[in-house]
Amino acid sequence: QVQLVQSGSEVRKPGASVKVSCQTSGYNFANYGINWVRLAPGQGLEWVGWISSYNGDTKFAENYRDRLTMTIDTSTTTAYMELRSLKSDDTALYYCARAPPIVGGPGDHWGQGSLVTVSS
Amino acid sequence: NQLTQSPSTVFASVGDRVIITCRASYNINEKLAWYQQKPGKAPKLLISRASLFESGVPSRFSGSGSGTEFTLTISSLQSEDFAVYYCQQNNNWPPNTFGQGTKLEIK
């Protein structure tokens, strides 16, 4: 069955970086993309970005364009999200979700979430 | 493209019919999805393209609409349906905007 398993909780100081992994299985990785979505405390879901496992194309939410890197490793069918210059309001649960390969679309299978805490 | 859900919170009882609305600031055709999220769990995709069910979603859930106005209807609430519901558009992207969420609580 389709599974997305994310890396564990991370604690970082303001200004640092964090890299979250999303290991996938149970489907043809190259035929889909990956959405990254976050849920901050007391807030709603926020779309962060998308990467195509088909051709490596990326799309970003404007707020993250300058400090977000999304990558894929097709050999291990794993997606990565690295967020730099962390601020306290980047504290959130970060989710990966399987998405269409070429254009934007909903996530039909989700990881369990990775908690990132930014605190001095 | 902004998505506005209403109401923000709805109180209902088991067996009630509940309608949640999602309005887009401009035409998104039928490129709208609905998710359910329970505390401590990842979101679950219920409906894509405004009205297409995902596999395994109970038939008491239905979606409709196109253009700028969409609805998610739960025909007869069950206890497991109390959760937060989000709409998301993918017509004008990036970004794939989410609505602010609707919390469905027990009356």
PDB file of C-alpha atoms in Angstrom:
ATOM      1  CA  GLN A   1       0.000   0.000   0.000  1.00  0.00           C
ATOM      2  CA  VAL A   2       1.028   3.620  -0.472  1.00  0.00           C
ATOM      3  CA  GLN A   3       3.057   4.909   2.475  1.00  0.00           C
ATOM      4  CA  LEU A   4       4.880   8.137   3.215  1.00  0.00           C
ATOM      5  CA  VAL A   5       7.038   8.034   6.344  1.00  0.00           C
ATOM      6  CA  GLN A   6       8.568  11.260   7.584  1.00  0.00           C
ATOM      7  CA  SER A   7      11.590  11.976   9.755  1.00  0.00           C
ATOM      8  CA  GLY A   8      11.196  12.731  13.436  1.00  0.00           C
ATOM      9  CA  SER A   9      10.849  15.881  15.503  1.00  0.00           C
ATOM     10  CA  GLU A  10      13.514  18.564  15.317  1.00  0.00           C
ATOM     11  CA  VAL A  11      14.397  21.499  17.548  1.00  0.00           C
ATOM     12  CA  ARG A  12      16.333  24.420  16.092  1.00  0.00           C
ATOM     13  CA  LYS A  13      17.390  27.878  17.179  1.00  0.00           C
ATOM     14  CA  PRO A  14      16.274  30.944  15.245  1.00  0.00           C
ATOM     15  CA  GLY A  15      18.421  31.468  12.161  1.00  0.00           C
ATOM     16  CA  ALA A  16      19.256  27.776  11.793  1.00  0.00           C
ATOM     17  CA  SER A  17      18.117  25.352   9.090  1.00  0.00           C
ATOM     18  CA  VAL A  18      16.141  22.117   9.198  1.00  0.00           C
ATOM     19  CA  LYS A  19      15.796  19.287   6.696  1.00  0.00           C
ATOM     20  CA  VAL A  20      12.767  17.000   6.762  1.00  0.00           C
ATOM     21  CA  SER A  21      12.633  13.728   4.847  1.00  0.00           C
ATOM     22  CA  CYS A  22       9.658  11.865   3.400  1.00  0.00           C
ATOM     23  CA  GLN A  23      10.351   8.253   2.457  1.00  0.00           C
ATOM     24  CA  THR A  24       7.774   6.809   0.091  1.00  0.00           C
ATOM     25  CA  SER A  25       6.790   3.275  -0.869  1.00  0.00           C
ATOM     26  CA  GLY A  26       4.002   1.335  -2.528  1.00  0.00           C
ATOM     27  CA  TYR A  27       3.733   3.333  -5.750  1.00  0.00           C
ATOM     28  CA  ASN A  28       5.773   4.442  -8.759  1.00  0.00           C
ATOM     29  CA  PHE A  29       7.603   7.447  -7.299  1.00  0.00           C
ATOM     30  CA  ALA A  30       8.394   8.958 -10.705  1.00  0.00           C
ATOM     31  CA  ASN A  31       4.721   9.126 -11.670  1.00  0.00           C
ATOM     32  CA  TYR A  32       3.783  11.599  -8.955  1.00  0.00           C
ATOM     33  CA  GLY A  33       4.851  14.755  -7.176  1.00  0.00           C
ATOM     34  CA  ILE A  34       5.105  15.706  -3.513  1.00  0.00           C
ATOM     35  CA  ASN A  35       3.269  18.557  -1.808  1.00  0.00           C
ATOM     36  CA  TRP A  36       4.649  20.044   1.396  1.00  0.00           C
ATOM     37  CA  VAL A  37       2.045  21.480   3.780  1.00  0.00           C
ATOM     38  CA  ARG A  38       2.384  22.852   7.286  1.00  0.00           C
ATOM     39  CA  LEU A  39       0.117  23.260  10.308  1.00  0.00           C
ATOM     40  CA  ALA A  40       1.252  25.857  12.818  1.00  0.00           C
ATOM     41  CA  PRO A  41      -0.170  25.959  16.364  1.00  0.00           C
ATOM     42  CA  GLY A  42      -3.632  27.493  16.359  1.00  0.00           C
ATOM     43  CA  GLN A  43      -3.565  27.959  12.587  1.00  0.00           C
ATOM     44  CA  GLY A  44      -4.969  26.183   9.558  1.00  0.00           C
ATOM     45  CA  LEU A  45      -3.237  24.197   6.849  1.00  0.00           C
ATOM     46  CA  GLU A  46      -0.798  26.140   4.693  1.00  0.00           C
ATOM     47  CA  TRP A  47       0.581  24.936   1.373  1.00  0.00           C
ATOM     48  CA  VAL A  48       4.349  25.409   1.317  1.00  0.00           C
ATOM     49  CA  GLY A  49       5.520  23.966  -1.995  1.00  0.00           C
ATOM     50  CA  TRP A  50       5.480  21.138  -4.559  1.00  0.00           C
ATOM     51  CA  ILE A  51       8.134  19.122  -6.348  1.00  0.00           C
ATOM     52  CA  SER A  52       7.640  16.799  -9.291  1.00  0.00           C
ATOM     53  CA  SER A  53       9.281  13.397  -8.950  1.00  0.00           C
ATOM     54  CA  TYR A  54       8.730  13.117 -12.704  1.00  0.00           C
ATOM     55  CA  ASN A  55      10.911  16.019 -13.863  1.00  0.00           C
ATOM     56  CA  GLY A  56      12.165  17.797 -10.708  1.00  0.00           C
ATOM     57  CA  ASP A  57      10.083  20.901 -11.346  1.00  0.00           C
ATOM     58  CA  THR A  58       9.301  22.933  -8.219  1.00  0.00           C
ATOM     59  CA  LYS A  59       6.674  25.485  -7.174  1.00  0.00           C
ATOM     60  CA  PHE A  60       6.807  27.559  -4.014  1.00  0.00           C
ATOM     61  CA  ALA A  61       4.458  29.550  -1.858  1.00  0.00           C
ATOM     62  CA  GLU A  62       5.679  33.139  -2.032  1.00  0.00           C
ATOM     63  CA  ASN A  63       6.484  33.321   1.691  1.00  0.00           C
ATOM     64  CA  TYR A  64       9.016  30.501   1.377  1.00  0.00           C
ATOM     65  CA  ARG A  65      10.555  31.070  -2.050  1.00  0.00           C
ATOM     66  CA  ASP A  66      13.815  32.526  -0.749  1.00  0.00           C
ATOM     67  CA  ARG A  67      14.542  30.038   2.035  1.00  0.00           C
ATOM     68  CA  LEU A  68      13.023  26.724   0.959  1.00  0.00           C
ATOM     69  CA  THR A  69      14.733  23.953  -0.995  1.00  0.00           C
ATOM     70  CA  MET A  70      12.863  20.833  -2.084  1.00  0.00           C
ATOM     71  CA  THR A  71      14.711  17.852  -3.520  1.00  0.00           C
ATOM     72  CA  ILE A  72      14.081  14.233  -4.414  1.00  0.00           C
ATOM     73  CA  ASP A  73      16.237  11.126  -4.428  1.00  0.00           C
ATOM     74  CA  THR A  74      14.799   8.718  -6.960  1.00  0.00           C
ATOM     75  CA  SER A  75      17.150   5.927  -5.878  1.00  0.00           C
ATOM     76  CA  THR A  76      15.579   5.840  -2.416  1.00  0.00           C
ATOM     77  CA  THR A  77      12.159   7.297  -3.442  1.00  0.00           C
ATOM     78  CA  THR A  78      12.578   9.950  -0.787  1.00  0.00           C
ATOM     79  CA  ALA A  79      11.658  13.624  -0.876  1.00  0.00           C
ATOM     80  CA  TYR A  80      13.313  16.314   1.208  1.00  0.00           C
ATOM     81  CA  MET A  81      12.364  19.780   2.348  1.00  0.00           C
ATOM     82  CA  GLU A  82      14.993  22.142   3.780  1.00  0.00           C
ATOM     83  CA  LEU A  83      13.925  25.415   5.371  1.00  0.00           C
ATOM     84  CA  ARG A  84      16.621  27.993   6.194  1.00  0.00           C
ATOM     85  CA  SER A  85      16.757  31.134   8.346  1.00  0.00           C
ATOM     86  CA  LEU A  86      14.198  29.689  10.727  1.00  0.00           C
ATOM     87  CA  LYS A  87      11.987  31.985  12.779  1.00  0.00           C
ATOM     88  CA  SER A  88       9.882  31.200  15.821  1.00  0.00           C
ATOM     89  CA  ASP A  89       6.730  31.280  13.721  1.00  0.00           C
ATOM     90  CA  ASP A  90       8.118  28.450  11.580  1.00  0.00           C
ATOM     91  CA  THR A  91       7.268  26.184  14.517  1.00  0.00           C
ATOM     92  CA  ALA A  92       4.786  23.782  12.951  1.00  0.00           C
ATOM     93  CA  LEU A  93       3.972  20.257  11.886  1.00  0.00           C
ATOM     94  CA  TYR A  94       5.294  19.768   8.349  1.00  0.00           C
ATOM     95  CA  TYR A  95       3.545  17.196   6.171  1.00  0.00           C
ATOM     96  CA  CYS A  96       4.440  15.645   2.845  1.00  0.00           C
ATOM     97  CA  ALA A  97       1.664  14.356   0.605  1.00  0.00           C
ATOM     98  CA  ARG A  98       1.607  12.515  -2.721  1.00  0.00           C
ATOM     99  CA  ALA A  99       0.473  14.859  -5.486  1.00  0.00           C
ATOM    100  CA  PRO A 100       0.053  14.908  -9.269  1.00  0.00           C
ATOM    101  CA  PRO A 101       3.319  14.847 -11.272  1.00  0.00           C
ATOM    102  CA  ILE A 102       2.914  17.802 -13.619  1.00  0.00           C
ATOM    103  CA  VAL A 103       0.461  20.347 -12.294  1.00  0.00           C
ATOM    104  CA  GLY A 104      -0.849  21.309  -8.892  1.00  0.00           C
ATOM    105  CA  GLY A 105      -3.352  19.080  -7.235  1.00  0.00           C
ATOM    106  CA  PRO A 106      -4.530  17.635  -3.945  1.00  0.00           C
ATOM    107  CA  GLY A 107      -2.517  15.286  -1.783  1.00  0.00           C
ATOM    108  CA  ASP A 108      -4.137  11.868  -1.756  1.00  0.00           C
ATOM    109  CA  HIS A 109      -1.777  10.104   0.666  1.00  0.00           C
ATOM    110  CA  TRP A 110      -0.002  11.873   3.506  1.00  0.00           C
ATOM    111  CA  GLY A 111       2.950  11.359   5.806  1.00  0.00           C
ATOM    112  CA  GLN A 112       2.444  11.396   9.557  1.00  0.00           C
ATOM    113  CA  GLY A 113       3.978  14.860   9.937  1.00  0.00           C
ATOM    114  CA  SER A 114       7.313  16.099  11.278  1.00  0.00           C
ATOM    115  CA  LEU A 115       7.272  18.560  14.174  1.00  0.00           C
ATOM    116  CA  VAL A 116       9.757  21.401  13.831  1.00  0.00           C
ATOM    117  CA  THR A 117      10.193  23.592  16.904  1.00  0.00           C
ATOM    118  CA  VAL A 118      12.116  26.852  16.612  1.00  0.00           C
ATOM    119  CA  SER A 119      13.129  28.223  19.983  1.00  0.00           C
ATOM    120  CA  SER A 120      16.060  30.035  21.490  1.00  0.00           C
TER     121      SER A 120
ATOM    122  CA  ASN B   1      -6.686  33.261  -4.884  1.00  0.00           C
ATOM    123  CA  GLN B   2      -8.389  33.427  -1.491  1.00  0.00           C
ATOM    124  CA  LEU B   3     -10.719  30.736  -0.207  1.00  0.00           C
ATOM    125  CA  THR B   4     -13.239  31.620   2.504  1.00  0.00           C
ATOM    126  CA  GLN B   5     -15.004  28.865   4.392  1.00  0.00           C
ATOM    127  CA  SER B   6     -18.209  29.300   6.344  1.00  0.00           C
ATOM    128  CA  PRO B   7     -19.019  28.780   9.042  1.00  0.00           C
ATOM    129  CA  SER B   8     -15.723  28.764  10.943  1.00  0.00           C
ATOM    130  CA  THR B   9     -17.300  26.556  13.597  1.00  0.00           C
ATOM    131  CA  VAL B  10     -20.473  24.511  13.401  1.00  0.00           C
ATOM    132  CA  PHE B  11     -22.151  22.741  16.300  1.00  0.00           C
ATOM    133  CA  ALA B  12     -24.209  19.700  15.365  1.00  0.00           C
ATOM    134  CA  SER B  13     -25.564  16.421  16.686  1.00  0.00           C
ATOM    135  CA  VAL B  14     -25.260  12.858  15.445  1.00  0.00           C
ATOM    136  CA  GLY B  15     -27.776  12.394  12.651  1.00  0.00           C
ATOM    137  CA  ASP B  16     -27.804  16.057  11.602  1.00  0.00           C
ATOM    138  CA  ARG B  17     -27.221  17.266   8.067  1.00  0.00           C
ATOM    139  CA  VAL B  18     -24.304  19.670   7.847  1.00  0.00           C
ATOM    140  CA  ILE B  19     -23.298  21.921   4.959  1.00  0.00           C
ATOM    141  CA  ILE B  20     -19.932  23.680   4.779  1.00  0.00           C
ATOM    142  CA  THR B  21     -19.353  26.348   2.137  1.00  0.00           C
ATOM    143  CA  CYS B  22     -16.122  27.385   0.432  1.00  0.00           C
ATOM    144  CA  ARG B  23     -16.049  30.559  -1.657  1.00  0.00           C
ATOM    145  CA  ALA B  24     -13.195  31.455  -3.998  1.00  0.00           C
ATOM    146  CA  SER B  25     -12.218  35.032  -4.761  1.00  0.00           C
ATOM    147  CA  TYR B  26     -12.290  34.196  -8.453  1.00  0.00           C
ATOM    148  CA  ASN B  27     -13.175  31.349 -10.808  1.00  0.00           C
ATOM    149  CA  ILE B  28     -11.408  28.093 -10.002  1.00  0.00           C
ATOM    150  CA  ASN B  29     -13.566  25.955 -12.310  1.00  0.00           C
ATOM    151  CA  GLU B  30     -13.942  22.617 -10.451  1.00  0.00           C
ATOM    152  CA  LYS B  31     -10.391  22.456  -9.118  1.00  0.00           C
ATOM    153  CA  LEU B  32     -11.399  22.155  -5.473  1.00  0.00           C
ATOM    154  CA  ALA B  33     -10.663  19.460  -2.921  1.00  0.00           C
ATOM    155  CA  TRP B  34     -12.028  18.776   0.573  1.00  0.00           C
ATOM    156  CA  TYR B  35     -10.052  17.316   3.466  1.00  0.00           C
ATOM    157  CA  GLN B  36     -10.912  16.093   6.932  1.00  0.00           C
ATOM    158  CA  GLN B  37      -8.375  16.447   9.750  1.00  0.00           C
ATOM    159  CA  LYS B  38      -8.710  14.960  13.220  1.00  0.00           C
ATOM    160  CA  PRO B  39      -6.496  15.972  16.157  1.00  0.00           C
ATOM    161  CA  GLY B  40      -3.027  14.445  15.945  1.00  0.00           C
ATOM    162  CA  LYS B  41      -3.683  12.981  12.505  1.00  0.00           C
ATOM    163  CA  ALA B  42      -2.691  13.922   8.975  1.00  0.00           C
ATOM    164  CA  PRO B  43      -5.366  15.401   6.725  1.00  0.00           C
ATOM    165  CA  LYS B  44      -7.447  12.910   4.771  1.00  0.00           C
ATOM    166  CA  LEU B  45      -8.551  13.687   1.215  1.00  0.00           C
ATOM    167  CA  LEU B  46     -12.311  13.233   0.935  1.00  0.00           C
ATOM    168  CA  ILE B  47     -13.230  14.783  -2.403  1.00  0.00           C
ATOM    169  CA  SER B  48     -11.305  16.100  -5.407  1.00  0.00           C
ATOM    170  CA  ARG B  49     -12.473  18.074  -8.458  1.00  0.00           C
ATOM    171  CA  ALA B  50     -15.360  19.435  -6.395  1.00  0.00           C
ATOM    172  CA  SER B  51     -17.421  16.234  -6.399  1.00  0.00           C
ATOM    173  CA  LEU B  52     -15.251  13.140  -6.979  1.00  0.00           C
ATOM    174  CA  PHE B  53     -15.070  10.768  -4.028  1.00  0.00           C
ATOM    175  CA  GLU B  54     -11.820   9.271  -2.902  1.00  0.00           C
ATOM    176  CA  SER B  55     -11.819   5.542  -2.366  1.00  0.00           C
ATOM    177  CA  GLY B  56     -13.309   4.506   0.956  1.00  0.00           C
ATOM    178  CA  VAL B  57     -15.064   7.781   1.730  1.00  0.00           C
ATOM    179  CA  PRO B  58     -18.548   7.120   3.142  1.00  0.00           C
ATOM    180  CA  SER B  59     -21.443   8.027   0.879  1.00  0.00           C
ATOM    181  CA  ARG B  60     -22.863  10.440   3.464  1.00  0.00           C
ATOM    182  CA  PHE B  61     -20.187  12.901   2.260  1.00  0.00           C
ATOM    183  CA  SER B  62     -20.848  14.767  -0.969  1.00  0.00           C
ATOM    184  CA  GLY B  63     -19.346  17.763  -2.735  1.00  0.00           C
ATOM    185  CA  SER B  64     -20.779  20.141  -5.279  1.00  0.00           C
ATOM    186  CA  GLY B  65     -20.166  23.457  -6.978  1.00  0.00           C
ATOM    187  CA  SER B  66     -18.063  25.084  -9.635  1.00  0.00           C
ATOM    188  CA  GLY B  67     -16.664  28.506 -10.390  1.00  0.00           C
ATOM    189  CA  THR B  68     -16.521  30.354  -7.071  1.00  0.00           C
ATOM    190  CA  GLU B  69     -18.945  28.588  -4.740  1.00  0.00           C
ATOM    191  CA  PHE B  70     -18.651  25.054  -3.408  1.00  0.00           C
ATOM    192  CA  THR B  71     -20.258  22.978  -0.694  1.00  0.00           C
ATOM    193  CA  LEU B  72     -19.391  19.899   1.331  1.00  0.00           C
ATOM    194  CA  THR B  73     -22.477  18.144   2.687  1.00  0.00           C
ATOM    195  CA  ILE B  74     -22.556  15.465   5.363  1.00  0.00           C
ATOM    196  CA  SER B  75     -26.021  13.971   5.089  1.00  0.00           C
ATOM    197  CA  SER B  76     -26.259  12.268   8.493  1.00  0.00           C
ATOM    198  CA  LEU B  77     -23.481  13.028  10.938  1.00  0.00           C
ATOM    199  CA  GLN B  78     -21.733  10.170  12.646  1.00  0.00           C
ATOM    200  CA  SER B  79     -19.610  10.462  15.778  1.00  0.00           C
ATOM    201  CA  GLU B  80     -16.408   9.907  13.796  1.00  0.00           C
ATOM    202  CA  ASP B  81     -17.135  12.942  11.588  1.00  0.00           C
ATOM    203  CA  PHE B  82     -16.328  15.523  14.259  1.00  0.00           C
ATOM    204  CA  ALA B  83     -13.133  17.090  12.924  1.00  0.00           C
ATOM    205  CA  VAL B  84     -11.795  20.124  11.071  1.00  0.00           C
ATOM    206  CA  TYR B  85     -12.628  20.367   7.372  1.00  0.00           C
ATOM    207  CA  TYR B  86     -10.569  22.280   4.808  1.00  0.00           C
ATOM    208  CA  CYS B  87     -11.089  23.163   1.177  1.00  0.00           C
ATOM    209  CA  GLN B  88      -8.117  23.638  -1.181  1.00  0.00           C
ATOM    210  CA  GLN B  89      -7.937  25.014  -4.720  1.00  0.00           C
ATOM    211  CA  ASN B  90      -5.453  23.998  -7.396  1.00  0.00           C
ATOM    212  CA  ASN B  91      -6.715  25.941 -10.392  1.00  0.00           C
ATOM    213  CA  ASN B  92      -4.650  29.106  -9.958  1.00  0.00           C
ATOM    214  CA  TRP B  93      -1.362  27.905  -8.584  1.00  0.00           C
ATOM    215  CA  PRO B  94       1.012  28.392  -7.032  1.00  0.00           C
ATOM    216  CA  PRO B  95      -0.069  28.559  -4.318  1.00  0.00           C
ATOM    217  CA  ASN B  96      -2.512  25.706  -3.784  1.00  0.00           C
ATOM    218  CA  THR B  97      -4.466  27.783  -1.287  1.00  0.00           C
ATOM    219  CA  PHE B  98      -6.377  26.264   1.631  1.00  0.00           C
ATOM    220  CA  GLY B  99      -9.455  27.717   3.235  1.00  0.00           C
ATOM    221  CA  GLN B 100      -9.122  28.675   6.884  1.00  0.00           C
ATOM    222  CA  GLY B 101     -10.906  25.544   8.067  1.00  0.00           C
ATOM    223  CA  THR B 102     -14.297  24.691   9.580  1.00  0.00           C
ATOM    224  CA  LYS B 103     -14.400  23.007  12.962  1.00  0.00           C
ATOM    225  CA  LEU B 104     -17.299  20.602  13.352  1.00  0.00           C
ATOM    226  CA  GLU B 105     -18.112  20.198  17.034  1.00  0.00           C
ATOM    227  CA  ILE B 106     -20.632  18.238  19.040  1.00  0.00           C
ATOM    228  CA  LYS B 107     -23.688  20.247  20.128  1.00  0.00           C
TER     229      LYS B 107
END
